[in-house]
Amino acid sequence: MARISNTVITILNIVTATLAVAAIATFIYLRFFDGRPSHCERTLEKPVLISALVILAVSLFGLIGSCCRATLLLWVYLFVVFLMILGWFSLSVFVFVVTNKGAAQAVSRAGFREYRLGDYSHWLQNHVVNGKNWEEIRSCLVDAKICKFLGHGFDQNDQNATGIFNKNLSPVQSGCCKPPSYCGFTAVNATYWTVPVTGPATPDSDCETWSNNQQELCYDCKSCKAGVLNNIRNEWRSFAIFNAIILVGLLIVYATACCAATNNRRHRKLSY
């Protein structure tokens, strides 16, 4: 039994260590050999590198502990895995709570929905789409050119641009690539709109924020932030299944490591 549990822990940690090394190698390649990374890519580098280094360190503890029957290292490994289980469970609960709000409104006679920032939790508003965080997200949106292809097939006589927006716009495109429909702007093309002589139909900050500058558009609008939050909400909700699988996997690893540590200690006592 001791040999089986140690073998299982060894195999699991070889796999995780290999994945961590692959992630670190990918980081090094992208950082130093793949040209100049964009600002968006740079914002993703640090968390990926830190996660890979932590996983590699934990895997080495488990690998050395199981291969060399180093009980102390296995107990350290167990402690770290226990903290990971607590952290992952807490994260799952937290994600459920902060994504519990959020809805979209369908626009009459158009094939798209519009999103309001106030429909999402205060935590998401205050920590995801505010200040420096939003500047980084905004940079990623500009780099991705999410609005670039909206103009294909534009009908100049379609002043409300409903023909374009019947293409099932993504939440981010709906919020960032056009002014909100309630502003009453007239479409010149997919990303160029004119303001009525009398001004916006509704005195809303998003109507004032909209710009025909292709680097600005509605990237600083509340509707854009709401579209991003809707994407995050949907992705985090979908992530719940993955969270459950990871949590079950961590529990299995923890139980196996407990068995290995206990058997190693028993084996050491018998050898004396």
Short mmCIF file of C-alpha atoms in Angstrom, two decimals:
data_model
loop_
_atom_site.label_atom_id
_atom_site.label_comp_id
_atom_site.label_asym_id
_atom_site.label_seq_id
_atom_site.Cartn_x
_atom_site.Cartn_y
_atom_site.Cartn_z
CA MET A 1 0.00 0.00 0.00
CA ALA A 2 2.84 2.37 0.86
CA ARG A 3 4.48 1.71 -2.49
CA ILE A 4 1.22 2.30 -4.39
CA SER A 5 0.44 5.61 -2.67
CA ASN A 6 4.01 6.85 -3.19
CA THR A 7 3.88 5.83 -6.85
CA VAL A 8 0.59 7.67 -7.41
CA ILE A 9 1.93 10.84 -5.75
CA THR A 10 5.13 10.58 -7.80
CA ILE A 11 3.23 10.28 -11.10
CA LEU A 12 0.87 13.14 -10.25
CA ASN A 13 3.72 15.45 -9.34
CA ILE A 14 5.74 14.54 -12.43
CA VAL A 15 2.74 15.56 -14.54
CA THR A 16 2.18 18.87 -12.69
CA ALA A 17 5.91 19.67 -12.67
CA THR A 18 6.09 19.03 -16.42
CA LEU A 19 3.13 21.35 -17.04
CA ALA A 20 4.72 24.03 -14.85
CA VAL A 21 8.05 23.78 -16.69
CA ALA A 22 6.19 24.01 -20.02
CA ALA A 23 4.40 27.16 -18.82
CA ILE A 24 7.70 28.72 -17.69
CA ALA A 25 9.35 27.82 -21.01
CA THR A 26 6.43 29.38 -22.89
CA PHE A 27 6.78 32.54 -20.79
CA ILE A 28 10.51 32.76 -21.56
CA TYR A 29 9.92 32.25 -25.28
CA LEU A 30 7.15 34.85 -25.51
CA ARG A 31 9.04 37.32 -23.34
CA PHE A 32 12.46 37.17 -25.01
CA PHE A 33 12.15 35.50 -28.43
CA ASP A 34 8.73 36.41 -29.84
CA GLY A 35 9.24 40.09 -30.55
CA ARG A 36 7.89 42.95 -28.53
CA PRO A 37 4.89 41.83 -26.42
CA SER A 38 1.82 44.05 -26.31
CA HIS A 39 0.71 45.72 -23.09
CA CYS A 40 -2.12 43.20 -22.88
CA GLU A 41 0.29 40.27 -23.14
CA ARG A 42 2.55 41.78 -20.49
CA THR A 43 -0.34 42.00 -18.02
CA LEU A 44 -0.87 38.24 -18.36
CA GLU A 45 2.78 37.26 -18.03
CA LYS A 46 3.31 37.86 -14.32
CA PRO A 47 0.35 35.83 -12.94
CA VAL A 48 1.13 32.94 -15.31
CA LEU A 49 4.80 32.91 -14.26
CA ILE A 50 4.02 33.13 -10.53
CA SER A 51 1.42 30.34 -10.78
CA ALA A 52 3.85 28.11 -12.70
CA LEU A 53 6.65 28.69 -10.16
CA VAL A 54 4.34 27.91 -7.22
CA ILE A 55 3.06 24.73 -8.88
CA LEU A 56 6.63 23.67 -9.70
CA ALA A 57 7.78 24.23 -6.11
CA VAL A 58 4.82 22.30 -4.65
CA SER A 59 5.32 19.48 -7.16
CA LEU A 60 9.01 19.19 -6.24
CA PHE A 61 8.10 18.91 -2.55
CA GLY A 62 5.68 16.10 -3.33
CA LEU A 63 8.05 14.41 -5.80
CA ILE A 64 11.07 14.39 -3.47
CA GLY A 65 8.91 13.41 -0.51
CA SER A 66 7.38 10.42 -2.30
CA CYS A 67 10.51 9.21 -4.12
CA CYS A 68 12.86 9.56 -1.16
CA ARG A 69 10.27 8.68 1.48
CA ALA A 70 11.00 12.06 3.07
CA THR A 71 8.10 12.24 5.50
CA LEU A 72 8.79 15.84 6.52
CA LEU A 73 8.59 17.05 2.92
CA LEU A 74 5.38 15.09 2.41
CA TRP A 75 3.81 16.78 5.45
CA VAL A 76 4.86 20.17 4.07
CA TYR A 77 3.33 19.13 0.76
CA LEU A 78 0.14 18.06 2.55
CA PHE A 79 -0.09 21.40 4.34
CA VAL A 80 0.26 23.33 1.07
CA VAL A 81 -2.32 21.13 -0.69
CA PHE A 82 -4.70 21.63 2.25
CA LEU A 83 -4.31 25.40 1.88
CA MET A 84 -4.96 25.04 -1.85
CA ILE A 85 -8.18 23.11 -1.13
CA LEU A 86 -9.38 25.82 1.26
CA GLY A 87 -8.41 28.53 -1.21
CA TRP A 88 -10.09 26.84 -4.15
CA PHE A 89 -13.29 26.23 -2.19
CA SER A 90 -13.34 29.84 -0.98
CA LEU A 91 -12.74 31.03 -4.55
CA SER A 92 -15.67 28.95 -5.81
CA VAL A 93 -18.02 30.42 -3.20
CA PHE A 94 -16.72 33.94 -3.86
CA VAL A 95 -17.18 33.62 -7.64
CA PHE A 96 -20.76 32.44 -7.14
CA VAL A 97 -21.55 35.40 -4.88
CA VAL A 98 -20.02 38.16 -7.02
CA THR A 99 -21.51 36.83 -10.28
CA ASN A 100 -25.01 36.33 -8.89
CA LYS A 101 -26.20 39.62 -10.40
CA GLY A 102 -26.20 40.65 -14.03
CA ALA A 103 -28.67 40.82 -16.89
CA ALA A 104 -28.96 42.25 -20.39
CA GLN A 105 -31.76 44.13 -22.08
CA ALA A 106 -32.77 43.32 -25.66
CA VAL A 107 -33.03 46.37 -27.91
CA SER A 108 -36.31 46.65 -29.80
CA ARG A 109 -36.11 45.63 -33.50
CA ALA A 110 -32.40 44.85 -33.22
CA GLY A 111 -30.51 41.60 -32.84
CA PHE A 112 -28.31 42.70 -29.97
CA ARG A 113 -28.51 43.35 -26.26
CA GLU A 114 -27.24 46.27 -24.23
CA TYR A 115 -25.70 46.05 -20.79
CA ARG A 116 -25.86 48.35 -17.77
CA LEU A 117 -23.01 48.64 -15.29
CA GLY A 118 -25.38 48.94 -12.33
CA ASP A 119 -26.72 45.44 -12.96
CA TYR A 120 -23.49 43.85 -11.73
CA SER A 121 -22.14 43.41 -8.21
CA HIS A 122 -20.39 46.32 -6.52
CA TRP A 123 -17.25 44.20 -6.06
CA LEU A 124 -16.91 43.64 -9.80
CA GLN A 125 -17.54 47.32 -10.46
CA ASN A 126 -15.02 48.51 -7.86
CA HIS A 127 -12.22 45.98 -8.41
CA VAL A 128 -12.40 44.85 -12.04
CA VAL A 129 -13.45 47.82 -14.17
CA ASN A 130 -12.18 50.74 -12.12
CA GLY A 131 -8.93 52.70 -12.25
CA LYS A 132 -5.75 50.95 -13.31
CA ASN A 133 -7.46 47.60 -13.90
CA TRP A 134 -9.74 49.13 -16.49
CA GLU A 135 -6.83 50.82 -18.25
CA GLU A 136 -5.22 47.40 -18.73
CA ILE A 137 -8.47 45.80 -19.90
CA ARG A 138 -9.10 48.72 -22.25
CA SER A 139 -5.62 48.30 -23.72
CA CYS A 140 -6.36 44.63 -24.38
CA LEU A 141 -9.63 45.50 -26.14
CA VAL A 142 -7.88 48.03 -28.39
CA ASP A 143 -5.07 45.55 -29.15
CA ALA A 144 -7.62 42.86 -30.05
CA LYS A 145 -9.36 45.21 -32.56
CA ILE A 146 -12.75 43.87 -31.50
CA CYS A 147 -14.60 46.53 -33.55
CA LYS A 148 -12.56 46.20 -36.74
CA PHE A 149 -14.87 43.90 -38.71
CA LEU A 150 -18.24 45.39 -37.80
CA GLY A 151 -18.35 47.49 -40.98
CA HIS A 152 -18.33 44.60 -43.45
CA GLY A 153 -21.54 44.72 -45.45
CA PHE A 154 -22.71 48.06 -44.05
CA ASP A 155 -25.76 49.58 -45.79
CA GLN A 156 -25.46 53.36 -46.06
CA ASN A 157 -29.28 53.68 -46.02
CA ASP A 158 -29.53 51.80 -42.73
CA GLN A 159 -29.29 54.81 -40.43
CA ASN A 160 -29.84 52.79 -37.28
CA ALA A 161 -27.28 50.17 -38.37
CA THR A 162 -29.66 47.38 -37.39
CA GLY A 163 -28.42 45.31 -40.35
CA ILE A 164 -24.95 45.22 -38.83
CA PHE A 165 -26.09 44.63 -35.31
CA ASN A 166 -28.34 41.75 -36.29
CA LYS A 167 -25.07 39.81 -36.52
CA ASN A 168 -25.41 38.81 -32.86
CA LEU A 169 -22.89 41.18 -31.36
CA SER A 170 -20.89 39.92 -28.44
CA PRO A 171 -21.48 41.73 -25.13
CA VAL A 172 -18.14 43.53 -25.50
CA GLN A 173 -18.86 44.62 -29.08
CA SER A 174 -22.32 45.81 -28.09
CA GLY A 175 -20.96 47.90 -25.24
CA CYS A 176 -17.66 49.15 -26.70
CA CYS A 177 -18.10 49.52 -30.47
CA LYS A 178 -21.21 51.69 -30.66
CA PRO A 179 -23.00 54.34 -28.62
CA PRO A 180 -26.00 53.09 -26.61
CA SER A 181 -29.20 53.05 -28.68
CA TYR A 182 -30.93 55.45 -26.30
CA CYS A 183 -28.48 58.21 -27.32
CA GLY A 184 -30.33 58.54 -30.63
CA PHE A 185 -27.19 58.90 -32.76
CA THR A 186 -27.25 58.35 -36.53
CA ALA A 187 -24.91 55.77 -38.06
CA VAL A 188 -22.59 56.92 -40.85
CA ASN A 189 -20.89 53.54 -40.78
CA ALA A 190 -20.50 50.78 -38.21
CA THR A 191 -18.16 52.74 -35.94
CA TYR A 192 -18.85 56.32 -36.98
CA TRP A 193 -21.97 58.03 -35.66
CA THR A 194 -23.26 61.60 -35.82
CA VAL A 195 -24.89 63.41 -32.93
CA PRO A 196 -28.28 65.05 -33.57
CA VAL A 197 -28.24 68.86 -33.77
CA THR A 198 -30.33 68.95 -30.61
CA GLY A 199 -27.82 66.74 -28.82
CA PRO A 200 -28.16 63.22 -27.41
CA ALA A 201 -31.72 61.99 -26.92
CA THR A 202 -30.86 61.05 -23.34
CA PRO A 203 -28.58 63.03 -21.00
CA ASP A 204 -26.33 60.08 -20.19
CA SER A 205 -22.55 60.09 -19.65
CA ASP A 206 -22.06 57.31 -22.22
CA CYS A 207 -23.56 59.55 -24.91
CA GLU A 208 -21.00 62.21 -24.02
CA THR A 209 -18.14 59.69 -23.80
CA TRP A 210 -18.65 58.21 -27.28
CA SER A 211 -15.96 59.24 -29.77
CA ASN A 212 -15.59 58.54 -33.48
CA ASN A 213 -11.84 58.19 -32.90
CA GLN A 214 -11.22 54.50 -33.64
CA GLN A 215 -8.87 54.23 -30.66
CA GLU A 216 -11.53 55.55 -28.29
CA LEU A 217 -15.06 54.72 -29.55
CA CYS A 218 -16.99 53.74 -26.41
CA TYR A 219 -14.08 52.01 -24.64
CA ASP A 220 -14.51 54.32 -21.65
CA CYS A 221 -18.29 53.99 -21.54
CA LYS A 222 -20.16 52.32 -18.71
CA SER A 223 -21.80 50.10 -21.33
CA CYS A 224 -18.36 48.81 -22.38
CA LYS A 225 -17.45 48.01 -18.79
CA ALA A 226 -20.81 46.27 -18.40
CA GLY A 227 -20.14 44.19 -21.53
CA VAL A 228 -16.76 43.12 -20.15
CA LEU A 229 -18.36 42.24 -16.80
CA ASN A 230 -21.00 40.19 -18.59
CA ASN A 231 -18.25 38.20 -20.31
CA ILE A 232 -16.44 37.73 -17.00
CA ARG A 233 -19.65 36.68 -15.30
CA ASN A 234 -20.45 34.07 -17.95
CA GLU A 235 -16.89 32.74 -18.01
CA TRP A 236 -16.69 32.50 -14.22
CA ARG A 237 -20.05 30.74 -14.10
CA SER A 238 -18.86 28.25 -16.74
CA PHE A 239 -15.68 27.87 -14.71
CA ALA A 240 -17.75 26.42 -11.84
CA ILE A 241 -17.69 22.93 -13.39
CA PHE A 242 -13.92 23.14 -13.82
CA ASN A 243 -13.65 24.36 -10.21
CA ALA A 244 -15.55 21.31 -8.98
CA ILE A 245 -13.28 18.94 -10.94
CA ILE A 246 -10.14 20.64 -9.60
CA LEU A 247 -11.50 20.50 -6.05
CA VAL A 248 -12.24 16.78 -6.33
CA GLY A 249 -8.77 16.24 -7.80
CA LEU A 250 -7.11 18.12 -4.94
CA LEU A 251 -9.08 16.06 -2.40
CA ILE A 252 -7.90 12.83 -4.07
CA VAL A 253 -4.30 14.08 -4.09
CA TYR A 254 -4.59 15.11 -0.45
CA ALA A 255 -6.01 11.73 0.61
CA THR A 256 -3.32 9.85 -1.34
CA ALA A 257 -0.55 12.02 0.10
CA CYS A 258 -1.91 11.47 3.62
CA CYS A 259 -1.79 7.75 3.01
CA ALA A 260 1.77 7.97 1.66
CA ALA A 261 3.00 10.09 4.59
CA THR A 262 1.39 7.79 7.16
CA ASN A 263 2.76 4.66 5.49
CA ASN A 264 6.24 6.18 5.20
CA ARG A 265 6.25 6.96 8.91
CA ARG A 266 5.07 3.42 9.70
CA HIS A 267 7.72 1.97 7.38
CA ARG A 268 10.43 4.06 9.07
CA LYS A 269 9.37 2.81 12.51
CA LEU A 270 9.39 -0.81 11.37
CA SER A 271 12.84 -0.43 9.84
CA TYR A 272 14.17 0.49 13.26
#
